[in-house]
JSON list of C-alpha atoms in Angstrom, two decimals:
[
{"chain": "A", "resi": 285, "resn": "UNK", "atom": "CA", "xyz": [-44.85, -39.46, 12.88]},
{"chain": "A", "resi": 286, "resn": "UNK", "atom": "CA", "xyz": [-48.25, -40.03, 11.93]},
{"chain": "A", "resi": 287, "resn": "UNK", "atom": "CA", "xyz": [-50.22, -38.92, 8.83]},
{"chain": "A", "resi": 288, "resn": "UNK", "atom": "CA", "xyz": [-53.48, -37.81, 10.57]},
{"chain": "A", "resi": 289, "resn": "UNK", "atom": "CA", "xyz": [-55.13, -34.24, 10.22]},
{"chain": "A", "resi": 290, "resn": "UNK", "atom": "CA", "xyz": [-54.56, -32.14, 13.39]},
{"chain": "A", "resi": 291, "resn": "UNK", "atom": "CA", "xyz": [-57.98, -32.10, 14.54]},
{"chain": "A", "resi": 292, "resn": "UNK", "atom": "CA", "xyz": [-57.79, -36.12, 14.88]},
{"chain": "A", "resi": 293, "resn": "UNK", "atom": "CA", "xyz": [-54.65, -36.60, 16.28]},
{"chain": "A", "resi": 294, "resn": "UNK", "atom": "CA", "xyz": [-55.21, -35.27, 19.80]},
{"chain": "A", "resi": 295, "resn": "UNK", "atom": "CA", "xyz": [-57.38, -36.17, 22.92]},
{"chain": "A", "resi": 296, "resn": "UNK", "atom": "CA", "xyz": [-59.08, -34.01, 25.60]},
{"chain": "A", "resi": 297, "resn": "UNK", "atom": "CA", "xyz": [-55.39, -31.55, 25.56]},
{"chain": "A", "resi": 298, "resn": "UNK", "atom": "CA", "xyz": [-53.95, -29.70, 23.09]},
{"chain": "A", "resi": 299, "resn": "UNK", "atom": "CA", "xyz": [-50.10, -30.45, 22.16]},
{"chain": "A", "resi": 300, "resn": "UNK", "atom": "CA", "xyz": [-47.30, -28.31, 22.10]},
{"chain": "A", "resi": 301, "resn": "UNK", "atom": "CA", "xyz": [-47.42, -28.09, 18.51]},
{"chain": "A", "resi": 302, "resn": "UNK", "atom": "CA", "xyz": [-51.13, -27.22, 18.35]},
{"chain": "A", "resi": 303, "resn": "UNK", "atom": "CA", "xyz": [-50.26, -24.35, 20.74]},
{"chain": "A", "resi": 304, "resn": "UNK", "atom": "CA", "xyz": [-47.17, -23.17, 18.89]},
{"chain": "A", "resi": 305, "resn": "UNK", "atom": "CA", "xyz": [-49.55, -22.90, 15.66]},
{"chain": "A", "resi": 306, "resn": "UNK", "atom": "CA", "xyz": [-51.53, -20.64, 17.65]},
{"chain": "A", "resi": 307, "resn": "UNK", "atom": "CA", "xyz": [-48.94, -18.37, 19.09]},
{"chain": "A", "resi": 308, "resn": "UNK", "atom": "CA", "xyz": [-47.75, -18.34, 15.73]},
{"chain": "A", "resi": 309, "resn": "UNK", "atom": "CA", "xyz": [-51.45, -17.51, 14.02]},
{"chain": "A", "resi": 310, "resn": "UNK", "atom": "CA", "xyz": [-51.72, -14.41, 16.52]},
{"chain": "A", "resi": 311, "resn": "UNK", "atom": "CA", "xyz": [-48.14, -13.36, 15.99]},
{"chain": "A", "resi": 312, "resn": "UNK", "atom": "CA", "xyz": [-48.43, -13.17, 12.36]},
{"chain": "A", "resi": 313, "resn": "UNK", "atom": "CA", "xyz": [-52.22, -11.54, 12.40]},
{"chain": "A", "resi": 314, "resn": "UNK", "atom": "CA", "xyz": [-50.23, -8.80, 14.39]},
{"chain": "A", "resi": 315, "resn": "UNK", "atom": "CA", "xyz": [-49.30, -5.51, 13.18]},
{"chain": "A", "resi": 316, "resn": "UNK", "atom": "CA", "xyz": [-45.45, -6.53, 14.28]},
{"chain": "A", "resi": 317, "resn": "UNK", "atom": "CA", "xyz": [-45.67, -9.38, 11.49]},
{"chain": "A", "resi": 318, "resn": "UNK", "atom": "CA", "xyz": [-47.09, -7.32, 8.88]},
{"chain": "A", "resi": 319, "resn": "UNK", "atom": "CA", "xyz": [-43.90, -4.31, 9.68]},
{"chain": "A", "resi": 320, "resn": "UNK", "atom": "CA", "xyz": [-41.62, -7.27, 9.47]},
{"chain": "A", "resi": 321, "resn": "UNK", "atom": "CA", "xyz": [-42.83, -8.65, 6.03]},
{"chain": "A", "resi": 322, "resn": "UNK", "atom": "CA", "xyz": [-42.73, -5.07, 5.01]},
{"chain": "A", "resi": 323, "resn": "UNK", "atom": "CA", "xyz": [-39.15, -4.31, 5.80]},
{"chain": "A", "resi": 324, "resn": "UNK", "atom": "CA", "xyz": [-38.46, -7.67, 4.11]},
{"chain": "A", "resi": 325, "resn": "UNK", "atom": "CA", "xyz": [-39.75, -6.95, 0.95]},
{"chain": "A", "resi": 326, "resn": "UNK", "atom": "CA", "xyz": [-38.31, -3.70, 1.24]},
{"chain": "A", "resi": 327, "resn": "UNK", "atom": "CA", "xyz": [-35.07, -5.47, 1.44]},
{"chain": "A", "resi": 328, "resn": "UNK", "atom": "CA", "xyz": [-36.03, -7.70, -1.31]},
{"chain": "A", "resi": 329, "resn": "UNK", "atom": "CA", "xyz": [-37.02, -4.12, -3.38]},
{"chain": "A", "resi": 330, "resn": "UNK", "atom": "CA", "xyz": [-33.45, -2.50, -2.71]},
{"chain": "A", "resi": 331, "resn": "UNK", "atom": "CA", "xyz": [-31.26, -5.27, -2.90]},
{"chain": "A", "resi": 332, "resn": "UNK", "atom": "CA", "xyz": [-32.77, -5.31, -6.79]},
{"chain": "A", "resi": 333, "resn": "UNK", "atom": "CA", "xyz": [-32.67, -1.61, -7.30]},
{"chain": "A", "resi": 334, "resn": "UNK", "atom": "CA", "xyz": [-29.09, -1.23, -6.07]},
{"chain": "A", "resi": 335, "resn": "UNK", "atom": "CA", "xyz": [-27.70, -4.17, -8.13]},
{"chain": "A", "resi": 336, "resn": "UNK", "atom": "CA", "xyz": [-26.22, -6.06, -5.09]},
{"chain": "A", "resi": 337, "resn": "UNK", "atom": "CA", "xyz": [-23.93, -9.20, -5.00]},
{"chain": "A", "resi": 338, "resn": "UNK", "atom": "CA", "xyz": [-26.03, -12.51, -6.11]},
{"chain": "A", "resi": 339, "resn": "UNK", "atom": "CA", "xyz": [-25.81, -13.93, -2.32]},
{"chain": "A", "resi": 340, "resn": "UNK", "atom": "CA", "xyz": [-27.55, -10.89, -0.74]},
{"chain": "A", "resi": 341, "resn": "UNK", "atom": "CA", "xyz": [-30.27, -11.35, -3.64]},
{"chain": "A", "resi": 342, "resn": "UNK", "atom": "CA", "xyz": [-30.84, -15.28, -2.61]},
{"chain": "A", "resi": 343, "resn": "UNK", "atom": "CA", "xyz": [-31.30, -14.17, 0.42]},
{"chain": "A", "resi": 344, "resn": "UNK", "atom": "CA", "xyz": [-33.49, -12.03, 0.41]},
{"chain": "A", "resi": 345, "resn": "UNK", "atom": "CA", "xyz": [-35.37, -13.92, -1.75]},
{"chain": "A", "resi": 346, "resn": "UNK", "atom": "CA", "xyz": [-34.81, -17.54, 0.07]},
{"chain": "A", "resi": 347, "resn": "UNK", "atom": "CA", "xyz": [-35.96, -15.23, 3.29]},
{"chain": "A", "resi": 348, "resn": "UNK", "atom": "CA", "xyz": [-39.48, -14.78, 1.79]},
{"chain": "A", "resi": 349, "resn": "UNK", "atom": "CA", "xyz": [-40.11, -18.22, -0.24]},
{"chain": "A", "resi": 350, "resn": "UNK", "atom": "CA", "xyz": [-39.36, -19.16, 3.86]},
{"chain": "A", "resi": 351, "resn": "UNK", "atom": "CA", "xyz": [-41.86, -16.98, 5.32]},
{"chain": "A", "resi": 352, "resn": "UNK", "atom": "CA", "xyz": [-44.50, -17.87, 2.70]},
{"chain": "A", "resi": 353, "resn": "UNK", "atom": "CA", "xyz": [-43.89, -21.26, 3.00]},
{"chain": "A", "resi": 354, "resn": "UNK", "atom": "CA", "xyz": [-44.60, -20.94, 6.65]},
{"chain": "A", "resi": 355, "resn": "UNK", "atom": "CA", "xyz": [-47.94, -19.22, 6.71]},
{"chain": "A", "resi": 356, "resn": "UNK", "atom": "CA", "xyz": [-48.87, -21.12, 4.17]},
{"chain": "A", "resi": 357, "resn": "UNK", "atom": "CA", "xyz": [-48.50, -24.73, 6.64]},
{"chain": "A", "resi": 358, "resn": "UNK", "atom": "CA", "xyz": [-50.11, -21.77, 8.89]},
{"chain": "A", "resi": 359, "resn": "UNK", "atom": "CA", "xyz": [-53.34, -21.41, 7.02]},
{"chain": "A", "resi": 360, "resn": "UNK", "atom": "CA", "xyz": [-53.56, -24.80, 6.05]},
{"chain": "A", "resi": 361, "resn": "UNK", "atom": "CA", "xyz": [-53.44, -25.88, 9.83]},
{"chain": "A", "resi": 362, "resn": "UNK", "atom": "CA", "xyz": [-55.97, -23.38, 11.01]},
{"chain": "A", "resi": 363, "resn": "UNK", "atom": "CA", "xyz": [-58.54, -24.17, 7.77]},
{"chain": "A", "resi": 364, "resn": "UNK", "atom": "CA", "xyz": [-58.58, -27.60, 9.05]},
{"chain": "A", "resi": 365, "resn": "UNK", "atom": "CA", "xyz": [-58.90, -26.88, 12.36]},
{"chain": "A", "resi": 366, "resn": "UNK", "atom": "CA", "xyz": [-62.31, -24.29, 11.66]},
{"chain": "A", "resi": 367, "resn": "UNK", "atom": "CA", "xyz": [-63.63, -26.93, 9.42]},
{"chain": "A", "resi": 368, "resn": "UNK", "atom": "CA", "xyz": [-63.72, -29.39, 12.27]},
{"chain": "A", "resi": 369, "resn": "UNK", "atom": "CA", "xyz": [-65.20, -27.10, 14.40]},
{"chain": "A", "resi": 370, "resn": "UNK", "atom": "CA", "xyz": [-67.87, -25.66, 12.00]},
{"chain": "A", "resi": 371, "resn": "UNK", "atom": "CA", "xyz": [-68.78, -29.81, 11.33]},
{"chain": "A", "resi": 372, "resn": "UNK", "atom": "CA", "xyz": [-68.76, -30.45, 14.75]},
{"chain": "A", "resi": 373, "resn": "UNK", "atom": "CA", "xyz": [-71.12, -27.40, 15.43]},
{"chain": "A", "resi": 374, "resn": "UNK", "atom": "CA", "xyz": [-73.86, -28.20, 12.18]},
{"chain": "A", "resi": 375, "resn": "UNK", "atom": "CA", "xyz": [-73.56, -31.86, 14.10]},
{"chain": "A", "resi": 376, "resn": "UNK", "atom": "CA", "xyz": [-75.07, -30.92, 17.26]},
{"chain": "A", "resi": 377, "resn": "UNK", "atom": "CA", "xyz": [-77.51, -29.13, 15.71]},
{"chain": "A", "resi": 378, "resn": "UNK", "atom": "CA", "xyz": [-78.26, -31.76, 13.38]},
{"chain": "A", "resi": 379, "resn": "UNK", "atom": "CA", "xyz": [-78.89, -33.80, 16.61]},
{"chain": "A", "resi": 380, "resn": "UNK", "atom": "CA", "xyz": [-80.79, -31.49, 18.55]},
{"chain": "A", "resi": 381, "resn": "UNK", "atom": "CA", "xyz": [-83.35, -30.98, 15.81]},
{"chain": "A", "resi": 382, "resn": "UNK", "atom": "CA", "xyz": [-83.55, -34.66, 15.09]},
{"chain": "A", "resi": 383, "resn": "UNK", "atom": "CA", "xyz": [-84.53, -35.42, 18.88]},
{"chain": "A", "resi": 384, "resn": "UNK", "atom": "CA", "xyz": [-86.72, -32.73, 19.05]},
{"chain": "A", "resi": 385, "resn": "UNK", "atom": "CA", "xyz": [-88.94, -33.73, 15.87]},
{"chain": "A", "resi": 386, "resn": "UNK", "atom": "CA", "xyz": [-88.70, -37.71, 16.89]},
{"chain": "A", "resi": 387, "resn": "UNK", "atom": "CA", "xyz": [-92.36, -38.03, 17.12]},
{"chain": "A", "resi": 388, "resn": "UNK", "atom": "CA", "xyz": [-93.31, -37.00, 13.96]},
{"chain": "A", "resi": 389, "resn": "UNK", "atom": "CA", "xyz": [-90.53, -38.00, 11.38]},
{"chain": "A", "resi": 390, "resn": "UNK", "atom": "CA", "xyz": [-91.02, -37.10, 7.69]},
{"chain": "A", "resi": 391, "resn": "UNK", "atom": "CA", "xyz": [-88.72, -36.15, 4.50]},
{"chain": "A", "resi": 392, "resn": "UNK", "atom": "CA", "xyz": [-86.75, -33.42, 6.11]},
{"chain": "A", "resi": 393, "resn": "UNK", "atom": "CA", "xyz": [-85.71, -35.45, 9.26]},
{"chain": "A", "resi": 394, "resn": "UNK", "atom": "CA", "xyz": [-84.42, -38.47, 7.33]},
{"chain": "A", "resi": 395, "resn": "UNK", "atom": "CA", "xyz": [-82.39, -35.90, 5.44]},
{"chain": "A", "resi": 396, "resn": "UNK", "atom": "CA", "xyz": [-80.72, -34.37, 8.19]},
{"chain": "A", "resi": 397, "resn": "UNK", "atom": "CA", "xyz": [-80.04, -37.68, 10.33]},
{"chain": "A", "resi": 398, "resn": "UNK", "atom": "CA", "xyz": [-78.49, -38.75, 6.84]},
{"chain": "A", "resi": 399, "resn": "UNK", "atom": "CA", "xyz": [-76.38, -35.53, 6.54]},
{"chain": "A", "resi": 400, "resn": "UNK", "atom": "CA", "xyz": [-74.98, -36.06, 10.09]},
{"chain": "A", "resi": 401, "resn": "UNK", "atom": "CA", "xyz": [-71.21, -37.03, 9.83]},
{"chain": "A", "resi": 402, "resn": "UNK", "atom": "CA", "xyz": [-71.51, -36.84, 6.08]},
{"chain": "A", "resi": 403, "resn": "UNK", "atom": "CA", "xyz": [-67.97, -35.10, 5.44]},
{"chain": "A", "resi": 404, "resn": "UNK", "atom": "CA", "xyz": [-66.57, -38.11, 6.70]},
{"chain": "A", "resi": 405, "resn": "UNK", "atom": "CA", "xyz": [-68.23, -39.64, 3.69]},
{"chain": "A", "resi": 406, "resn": "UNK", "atom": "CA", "xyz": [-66.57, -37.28, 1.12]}
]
């Protein structure tokens, strides 16, 4: 087990549990997903309304503090995984305009060649 972010823990390939947090992203951006949360908290909404037994209430209710708990480690993995790529992105273009403007350096340039890999920083 290691305590590294997603984005740093792999090489060239992508693992099987960087790929199962994509099939799972597009499954639950589908409009399948969104039926299946609604008949769940429809469930949730009648097992209330028609005063059910206690264990079909924690259920229904265990069944969605599941489901939220999973797309929230969900979001979580795919906000790192944008950030990373939106850094990685502002890098190379950091770069580019550096060696493009290495003849005449001023203010802005030793800005930006400070900025580069500044998140790391923070």
């Amino acid at each position: 087990m290691t305590l590294k972010s997603p984005v740093q823990r792999g090489g060239p390939r992508r693992g099987r549990f960087e790929q199962l947090a994509e099939y799972a992203s597009n499954f639950t951006s589908s409009p399948l997903f969104f039926l299946i949360c609604l008949v769940l908290v429809g469930f949730f909404v009648a097992a209330h309304a028609a005063h059910l037994d206690v264990e079909l209430l924690l259920l229904a209710g265990e069944s969605m503090t599941a489901v939220t708990l999973l797309l929230l480690a969900l979001l979580k993995n795919s906000e790192m995984r944008a950030e990373h790529a939106i850094q990685r992105k502002l890098d190379a273009i950091a770069r580019a305009l550096l060696e493009m403007n290495k003849d005449r350096p001023g203010q802005a340039f030793r800005e930006l060649r400070d900025s580069i890999r500044m998140e790391e920083e923070t």
